[in-house]
Coordinates of C-alpha atoms in Angstrom, one line a residue:
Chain A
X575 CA -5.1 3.5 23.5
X576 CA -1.3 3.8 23.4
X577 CA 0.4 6.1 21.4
X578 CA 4.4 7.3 20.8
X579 CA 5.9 8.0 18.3
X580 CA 9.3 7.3 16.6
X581 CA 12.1 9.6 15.6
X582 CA 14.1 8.1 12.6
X583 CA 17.2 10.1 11.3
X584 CA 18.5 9.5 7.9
X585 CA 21.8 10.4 6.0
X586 CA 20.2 10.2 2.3
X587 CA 18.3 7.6 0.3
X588 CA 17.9 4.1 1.5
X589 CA 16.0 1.4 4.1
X590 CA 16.6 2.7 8.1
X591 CA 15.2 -0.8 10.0
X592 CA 13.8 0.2 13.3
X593 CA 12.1 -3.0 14.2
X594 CA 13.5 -3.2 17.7
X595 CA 11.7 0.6 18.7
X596 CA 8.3 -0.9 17.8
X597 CA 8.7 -4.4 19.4
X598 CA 10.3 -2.8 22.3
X599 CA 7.3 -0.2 22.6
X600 CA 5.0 -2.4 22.0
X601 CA 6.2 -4.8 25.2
X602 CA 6.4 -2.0 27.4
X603 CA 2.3 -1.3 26.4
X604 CA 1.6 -4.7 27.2
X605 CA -1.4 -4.9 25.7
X606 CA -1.8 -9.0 24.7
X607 CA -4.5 -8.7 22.0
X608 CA -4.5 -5.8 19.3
X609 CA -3.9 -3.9 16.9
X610 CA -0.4 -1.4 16.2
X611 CA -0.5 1.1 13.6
X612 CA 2.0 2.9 12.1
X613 CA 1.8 6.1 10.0
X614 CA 4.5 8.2 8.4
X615 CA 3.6 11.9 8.6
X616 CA 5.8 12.5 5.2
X617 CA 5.2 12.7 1.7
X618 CA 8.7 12.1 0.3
X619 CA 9.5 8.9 2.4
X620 CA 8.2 5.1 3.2
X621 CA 7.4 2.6 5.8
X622 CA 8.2 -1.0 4.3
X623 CA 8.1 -4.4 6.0
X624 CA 10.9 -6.3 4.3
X625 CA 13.3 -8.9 4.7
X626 CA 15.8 -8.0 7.6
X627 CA 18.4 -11.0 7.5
X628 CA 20.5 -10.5 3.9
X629 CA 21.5 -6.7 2.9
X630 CA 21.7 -7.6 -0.5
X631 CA 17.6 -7.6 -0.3
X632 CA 17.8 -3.9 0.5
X633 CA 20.5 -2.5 -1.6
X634 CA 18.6 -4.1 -4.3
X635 CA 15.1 -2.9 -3.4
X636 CA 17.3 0.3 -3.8
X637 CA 18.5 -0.1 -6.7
X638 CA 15.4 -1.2 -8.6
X639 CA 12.8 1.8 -6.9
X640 CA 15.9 3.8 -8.2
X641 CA 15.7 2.1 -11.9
X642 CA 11.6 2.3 -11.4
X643 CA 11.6 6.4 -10.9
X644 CA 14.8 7.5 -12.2
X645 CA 16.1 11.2 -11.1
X646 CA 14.3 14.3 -12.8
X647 CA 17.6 15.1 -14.3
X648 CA 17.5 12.0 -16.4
X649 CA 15.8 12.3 -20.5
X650 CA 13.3 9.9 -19.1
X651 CA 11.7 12.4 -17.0
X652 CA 11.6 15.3 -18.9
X653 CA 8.1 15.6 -18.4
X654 CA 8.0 16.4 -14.7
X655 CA 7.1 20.2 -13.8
X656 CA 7.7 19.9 -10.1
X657 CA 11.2 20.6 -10.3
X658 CA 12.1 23.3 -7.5
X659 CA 13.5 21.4 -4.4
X660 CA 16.1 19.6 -7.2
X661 CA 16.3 16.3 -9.2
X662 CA 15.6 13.6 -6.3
X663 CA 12.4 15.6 -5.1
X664 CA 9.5 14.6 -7.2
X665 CA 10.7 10.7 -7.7
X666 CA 10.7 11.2 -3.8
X667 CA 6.9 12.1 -4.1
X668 CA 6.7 9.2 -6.4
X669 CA 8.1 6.6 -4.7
X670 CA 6.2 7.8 -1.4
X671 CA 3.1 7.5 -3.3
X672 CA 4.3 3.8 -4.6
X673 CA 5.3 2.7 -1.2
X674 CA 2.7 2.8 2.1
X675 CA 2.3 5.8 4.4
X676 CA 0.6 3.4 6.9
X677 CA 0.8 -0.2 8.0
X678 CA -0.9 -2.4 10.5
X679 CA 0.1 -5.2 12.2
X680 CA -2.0 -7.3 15.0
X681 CA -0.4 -7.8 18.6
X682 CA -0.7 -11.8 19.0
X683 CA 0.1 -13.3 22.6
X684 CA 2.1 -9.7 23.6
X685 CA 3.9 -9.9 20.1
X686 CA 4.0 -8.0 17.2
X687 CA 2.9 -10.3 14.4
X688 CA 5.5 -10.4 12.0
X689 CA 6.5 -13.1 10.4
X690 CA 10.7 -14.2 10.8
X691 CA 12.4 -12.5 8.1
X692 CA 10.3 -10.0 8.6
X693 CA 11.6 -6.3 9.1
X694 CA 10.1 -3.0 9.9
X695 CA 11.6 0.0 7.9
X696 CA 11.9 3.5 7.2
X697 CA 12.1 4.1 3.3
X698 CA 14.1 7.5 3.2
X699 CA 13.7 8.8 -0.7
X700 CA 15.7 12.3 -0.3
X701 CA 19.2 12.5 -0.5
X702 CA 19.8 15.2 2.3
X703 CA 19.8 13.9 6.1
X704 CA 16.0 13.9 7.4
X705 CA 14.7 14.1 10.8
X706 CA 11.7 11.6 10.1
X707 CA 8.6 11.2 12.6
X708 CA 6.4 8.1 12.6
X709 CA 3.3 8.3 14.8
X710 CA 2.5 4.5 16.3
X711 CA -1.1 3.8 18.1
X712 CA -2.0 0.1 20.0
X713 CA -5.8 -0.4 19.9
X714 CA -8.2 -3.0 20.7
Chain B
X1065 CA -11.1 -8.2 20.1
X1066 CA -11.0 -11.8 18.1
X1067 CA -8.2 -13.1 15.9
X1068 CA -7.6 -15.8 13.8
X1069 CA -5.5 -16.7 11.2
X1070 CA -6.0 -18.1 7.9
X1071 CA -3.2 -20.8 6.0
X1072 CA -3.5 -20.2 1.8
X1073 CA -1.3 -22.6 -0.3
X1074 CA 0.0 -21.6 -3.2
X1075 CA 0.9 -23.7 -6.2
X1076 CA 2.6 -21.1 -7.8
X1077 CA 2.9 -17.2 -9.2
X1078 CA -0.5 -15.8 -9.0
X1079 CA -3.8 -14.6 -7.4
X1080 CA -5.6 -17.1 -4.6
X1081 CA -8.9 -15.3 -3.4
X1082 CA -9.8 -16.4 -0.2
X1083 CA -12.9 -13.7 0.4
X1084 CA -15.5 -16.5 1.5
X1085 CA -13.2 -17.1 4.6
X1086 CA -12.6 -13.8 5.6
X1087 CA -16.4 -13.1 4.9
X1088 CA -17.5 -16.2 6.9
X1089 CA -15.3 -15.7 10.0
X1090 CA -16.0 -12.1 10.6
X1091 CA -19.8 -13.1 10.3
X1092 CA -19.2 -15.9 12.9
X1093 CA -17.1 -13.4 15.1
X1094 CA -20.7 -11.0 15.0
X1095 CA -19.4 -7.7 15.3
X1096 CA -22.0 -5.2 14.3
X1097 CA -19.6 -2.6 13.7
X1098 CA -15.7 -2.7 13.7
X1099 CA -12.7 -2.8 11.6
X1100 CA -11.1 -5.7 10.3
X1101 CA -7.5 -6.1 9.5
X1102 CA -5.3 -8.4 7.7
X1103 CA -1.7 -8.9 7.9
X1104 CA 0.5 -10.9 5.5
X1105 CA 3.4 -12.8 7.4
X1106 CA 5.9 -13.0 4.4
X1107 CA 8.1 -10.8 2.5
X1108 CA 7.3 -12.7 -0.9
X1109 CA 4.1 -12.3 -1.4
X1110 CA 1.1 -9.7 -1.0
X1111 CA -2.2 -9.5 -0.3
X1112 CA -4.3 -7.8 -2.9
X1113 CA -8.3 -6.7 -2.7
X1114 CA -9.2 -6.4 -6.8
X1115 CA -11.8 -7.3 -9.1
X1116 CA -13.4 -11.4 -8.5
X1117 CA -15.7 -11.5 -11.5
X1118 CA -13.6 -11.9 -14.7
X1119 CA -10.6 -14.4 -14.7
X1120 CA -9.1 -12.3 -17.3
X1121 CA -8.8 -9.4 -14.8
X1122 CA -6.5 -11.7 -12.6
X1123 CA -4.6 -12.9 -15.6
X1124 CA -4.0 -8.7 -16.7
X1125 CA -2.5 -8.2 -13.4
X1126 CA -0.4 -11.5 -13.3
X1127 CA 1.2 -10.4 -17.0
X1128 CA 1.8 -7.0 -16.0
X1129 CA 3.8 -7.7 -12.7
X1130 CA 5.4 -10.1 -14.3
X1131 CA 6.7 -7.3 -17.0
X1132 CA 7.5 -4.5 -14.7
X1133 CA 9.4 -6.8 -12.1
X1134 CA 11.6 -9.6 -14.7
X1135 CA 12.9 -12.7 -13.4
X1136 CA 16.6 -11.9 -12.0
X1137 CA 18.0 -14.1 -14.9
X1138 CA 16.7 -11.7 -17.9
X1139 CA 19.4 -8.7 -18.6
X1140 CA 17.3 -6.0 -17.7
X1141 CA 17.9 -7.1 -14.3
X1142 CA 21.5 -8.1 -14.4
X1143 CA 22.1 -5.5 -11.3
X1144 CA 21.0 -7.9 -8.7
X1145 CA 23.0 -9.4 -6.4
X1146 CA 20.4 -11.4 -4.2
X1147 CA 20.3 -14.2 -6.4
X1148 CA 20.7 -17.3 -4.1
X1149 CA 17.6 -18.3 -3.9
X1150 CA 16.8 -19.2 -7.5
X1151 CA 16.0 -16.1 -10.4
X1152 CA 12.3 -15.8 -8.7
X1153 CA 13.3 -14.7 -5.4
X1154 CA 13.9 -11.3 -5.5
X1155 CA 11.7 -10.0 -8.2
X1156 CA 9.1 -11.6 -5.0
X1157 CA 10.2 -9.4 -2.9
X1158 CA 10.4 -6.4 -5.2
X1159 CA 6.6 -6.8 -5.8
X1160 CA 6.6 -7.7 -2.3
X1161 CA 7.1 -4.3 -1.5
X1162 CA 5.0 -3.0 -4.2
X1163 CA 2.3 -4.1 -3.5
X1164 CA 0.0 -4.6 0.0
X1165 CA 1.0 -6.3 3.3
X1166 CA -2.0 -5.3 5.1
X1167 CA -5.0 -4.5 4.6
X1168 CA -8.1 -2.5 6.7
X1169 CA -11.6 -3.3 5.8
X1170 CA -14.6 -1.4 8.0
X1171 CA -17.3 -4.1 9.3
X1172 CA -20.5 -1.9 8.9
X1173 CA -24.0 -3.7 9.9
X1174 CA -22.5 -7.0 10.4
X1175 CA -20.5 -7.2 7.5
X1176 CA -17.7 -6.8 5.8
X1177 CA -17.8 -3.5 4.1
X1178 CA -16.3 -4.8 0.4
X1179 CA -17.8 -3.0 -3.0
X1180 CA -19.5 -5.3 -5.0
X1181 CA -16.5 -6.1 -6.6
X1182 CA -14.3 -6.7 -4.8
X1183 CA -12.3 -9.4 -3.8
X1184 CA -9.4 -10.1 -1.3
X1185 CA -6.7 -12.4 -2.5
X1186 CA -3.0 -13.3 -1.6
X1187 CA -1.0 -12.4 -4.4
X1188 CA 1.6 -15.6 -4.6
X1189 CA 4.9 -14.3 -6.3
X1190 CA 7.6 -17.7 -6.0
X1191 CA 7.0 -20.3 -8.3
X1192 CA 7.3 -23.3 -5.9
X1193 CA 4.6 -24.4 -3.7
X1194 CA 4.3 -22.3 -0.5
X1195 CA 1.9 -22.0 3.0
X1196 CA 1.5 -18.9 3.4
X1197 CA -0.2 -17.5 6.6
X1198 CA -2.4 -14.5 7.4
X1199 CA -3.5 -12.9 10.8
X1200 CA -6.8 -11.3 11.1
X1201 CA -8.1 -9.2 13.1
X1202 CA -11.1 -7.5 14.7
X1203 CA -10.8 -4.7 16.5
X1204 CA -13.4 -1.6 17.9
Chain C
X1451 CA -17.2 3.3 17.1
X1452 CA -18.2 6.0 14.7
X1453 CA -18.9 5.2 10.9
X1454 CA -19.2 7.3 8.0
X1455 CA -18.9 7.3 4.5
X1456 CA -18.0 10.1 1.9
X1457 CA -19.0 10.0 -1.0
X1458 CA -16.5 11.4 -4.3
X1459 CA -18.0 12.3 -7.8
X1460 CA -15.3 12.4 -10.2
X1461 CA -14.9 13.9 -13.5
X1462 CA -12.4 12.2 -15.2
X1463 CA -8.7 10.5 -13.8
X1464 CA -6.7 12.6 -11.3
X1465 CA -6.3 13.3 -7.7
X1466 CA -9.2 14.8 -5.8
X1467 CA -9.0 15.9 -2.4
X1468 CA -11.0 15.4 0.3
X1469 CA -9.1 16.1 3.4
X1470 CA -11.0 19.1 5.0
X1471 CA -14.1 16.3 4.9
X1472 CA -12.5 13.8 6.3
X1473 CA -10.9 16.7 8.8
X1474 CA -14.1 17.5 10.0
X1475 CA -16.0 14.7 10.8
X1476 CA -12.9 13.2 12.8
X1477 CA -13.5 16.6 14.8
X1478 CA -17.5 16.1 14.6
X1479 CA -16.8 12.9 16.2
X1480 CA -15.0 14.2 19.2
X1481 CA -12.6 11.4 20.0
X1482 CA -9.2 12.8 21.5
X1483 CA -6.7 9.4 21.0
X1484 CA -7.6 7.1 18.3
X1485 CA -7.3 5.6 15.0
X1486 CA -9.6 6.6 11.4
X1487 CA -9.1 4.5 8.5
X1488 CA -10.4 5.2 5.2
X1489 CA -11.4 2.2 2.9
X1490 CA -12.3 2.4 -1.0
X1491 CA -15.0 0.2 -2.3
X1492 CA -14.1 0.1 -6.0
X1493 CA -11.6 -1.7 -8.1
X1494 CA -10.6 1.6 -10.7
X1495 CA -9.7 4.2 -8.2
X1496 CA -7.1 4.6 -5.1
X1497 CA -6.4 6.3 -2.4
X1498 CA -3.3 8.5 -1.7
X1499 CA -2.2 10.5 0.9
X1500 CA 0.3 13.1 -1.2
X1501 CA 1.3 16.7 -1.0
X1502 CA -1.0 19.1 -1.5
X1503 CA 0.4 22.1 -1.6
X1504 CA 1.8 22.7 -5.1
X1505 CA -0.8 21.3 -8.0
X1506 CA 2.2 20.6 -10.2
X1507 CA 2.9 17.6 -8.1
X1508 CA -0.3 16.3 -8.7
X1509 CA -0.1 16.6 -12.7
X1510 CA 3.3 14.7 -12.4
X1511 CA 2.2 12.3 -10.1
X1512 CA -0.7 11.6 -12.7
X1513 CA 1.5 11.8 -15.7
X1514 CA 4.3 9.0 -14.1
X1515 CA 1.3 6.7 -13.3
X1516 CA -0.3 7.5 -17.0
X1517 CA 3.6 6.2 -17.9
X1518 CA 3.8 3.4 -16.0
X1519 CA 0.5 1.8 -16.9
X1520 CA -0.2 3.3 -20.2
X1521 CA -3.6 2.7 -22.6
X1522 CA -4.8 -0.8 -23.2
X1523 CA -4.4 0.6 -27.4
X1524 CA -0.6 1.5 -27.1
X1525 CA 1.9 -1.1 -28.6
X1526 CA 3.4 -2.1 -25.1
X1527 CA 0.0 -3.4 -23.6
X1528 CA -1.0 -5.6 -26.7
X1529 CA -0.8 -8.4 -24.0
X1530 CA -3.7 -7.3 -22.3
X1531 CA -7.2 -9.6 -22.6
X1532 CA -9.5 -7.4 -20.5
X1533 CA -10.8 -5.0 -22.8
X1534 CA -14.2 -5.0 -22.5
X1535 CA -14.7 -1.9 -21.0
X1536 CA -12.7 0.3 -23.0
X1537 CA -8.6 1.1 -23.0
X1538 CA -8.8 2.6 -20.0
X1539 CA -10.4 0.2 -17.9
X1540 CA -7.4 -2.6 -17.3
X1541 CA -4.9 0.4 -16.5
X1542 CA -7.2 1.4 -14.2
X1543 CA -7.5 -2.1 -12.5
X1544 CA -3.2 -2.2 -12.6
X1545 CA -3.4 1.2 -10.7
X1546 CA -5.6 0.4 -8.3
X1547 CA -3.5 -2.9 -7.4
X1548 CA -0.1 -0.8 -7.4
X1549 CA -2.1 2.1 -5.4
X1550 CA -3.4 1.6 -2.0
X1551 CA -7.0 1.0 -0.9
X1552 CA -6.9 1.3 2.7
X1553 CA -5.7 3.9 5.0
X1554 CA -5.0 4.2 8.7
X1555 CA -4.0 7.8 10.3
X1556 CA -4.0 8.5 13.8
X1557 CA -6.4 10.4 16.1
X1558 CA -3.9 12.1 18.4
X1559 CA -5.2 14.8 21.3
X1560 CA -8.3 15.3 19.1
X1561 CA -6.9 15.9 15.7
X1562 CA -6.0 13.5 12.8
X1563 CA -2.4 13.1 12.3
X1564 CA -1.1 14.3 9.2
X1565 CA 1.9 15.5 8.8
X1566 CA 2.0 19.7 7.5
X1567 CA 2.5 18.5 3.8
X1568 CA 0.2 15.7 3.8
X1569 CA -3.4 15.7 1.8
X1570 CA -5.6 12.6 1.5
X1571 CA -6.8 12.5 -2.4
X1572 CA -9.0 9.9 -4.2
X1573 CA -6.8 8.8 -7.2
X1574 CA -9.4 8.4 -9.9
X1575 CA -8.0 5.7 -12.9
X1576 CA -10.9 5.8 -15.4
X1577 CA -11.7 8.3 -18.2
X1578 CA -16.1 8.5 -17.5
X1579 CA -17.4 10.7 -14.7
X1580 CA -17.8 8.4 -11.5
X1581 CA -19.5 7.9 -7.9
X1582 CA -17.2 7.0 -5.7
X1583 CA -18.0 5.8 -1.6
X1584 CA -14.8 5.5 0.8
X1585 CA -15.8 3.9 4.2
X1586 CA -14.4 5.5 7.3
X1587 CA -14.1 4.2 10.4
X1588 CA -12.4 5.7 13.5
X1589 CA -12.0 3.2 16.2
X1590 CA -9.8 2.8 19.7

């Protein structure tokens, strides 16, 4: 039962791709049939399969998750108590709870399964650089 | 560990259950006990385990995606810029990333541990007609 | 291939944790490298790994989802046809599609691995006390 895991570092809000790390690691296990599971150990960050081939896909996914849980400074979310870490902390907690913490993805013929356009990402919600860890495990 | 996977075609924006097949291929496969996983191959559409018994319930969830993701040609959305692909395209991926890729179901005593309830469909979210493919997965 | 299943009375919608449960039968268990997944087996309740160390984030993680997918009896969900079951029954189903149902965390040198912050709640949707089971399932 394989295990790494990945180290993404990101320079405020916005999709890191890291695709290449997991299909890379996931050669190098050589396992033919099974399963690879990823799990973010954050609570104001992502993991997103999306398309990879067009940026405009991802600055819009921005821009709508940014319309979806607007800033804690905005009259829209007056309501929200958890205010201390400043304005893009809570929507971070949001989004993190809107978007999945895990994902799973089966290991066909020595290959991750993804489909083409298919892209493996890091959904950083905070605007400060974060040093972001993603645990990864290949089982049967 | 036994995989398979299963084509759906779509005619259209909304739910297809496809539970029997899941149901009747991990019964075939005959693991006592295990942990199944599915794994949607596309970035514009979802997989999605909710209620099988009343229409209406699929109809609900149809209407209220529909509402919080508009079609890229109504005004609230007039910030996109992926728009190639027809006014339906990214909205799909928006709920694409919304909503469930894969999904992880326990096989206890044979079966498929689902509540009575529930049902696993692929959530279709283009309007034209598409084959759409899922991997499954059977693992220890 | 150990199984379990924990069982969740609820008293009304909000985030309950079960963590230290779910803590120690992974340690109960004894496996040093593996992976636990956690399935719900309703259609009116999530699961959500979230931070669980200030409560206010839980009360505005509750009040943006009681935003987002307000009562079946407020003006802006007069679209709604399932409403047999009271107005807090097709939120509840919306939630639990938006929310996810499965969850994979891994086992890593005999410990699950969450990350410091990290809590795993059951996100209940619906109004009347409840009895909920989450299958859990730690495999290689």
């Amino acid at each position: 039962m394989p295990q790494t895991s990945f180290i993404i570092r990101t320079g405020g809000a916005g999709l890191y791709e890291f695709t290449e790390e997991v299909t890379q690691w996931a050669a190098a296990v050589g396992a033919q049939e099974g399963l690879c599971t990823l799990f973010l150990r954050h609570t104001s960050a992502s993991l997103l399969i999306q398309e990879n081939a067009d940026p405009d896909v991802r600055r819009d996914l921005d821009a709508y998750f940014a319309r979806l849980v607007p800033r804690a400074d905005t009259p829209e979310m007056d309501y929200l108590t958890h205010r201390c870490e400043g304005p893009d902390d809570m929507p971070a907690h949001i989004k993190a709870a809107l978007l999945p913490v895990s994902l799973s993805i089966p290991v066909v013929q020595g290959r991750l399964g993804l489909g083409t356009w298919q892209g493996i990402h890091l959904f950083e919600h905070r605007d400060a650089p974060h040093r972001r860890e993603v645990l990864a495990h290949i089982g049967g």
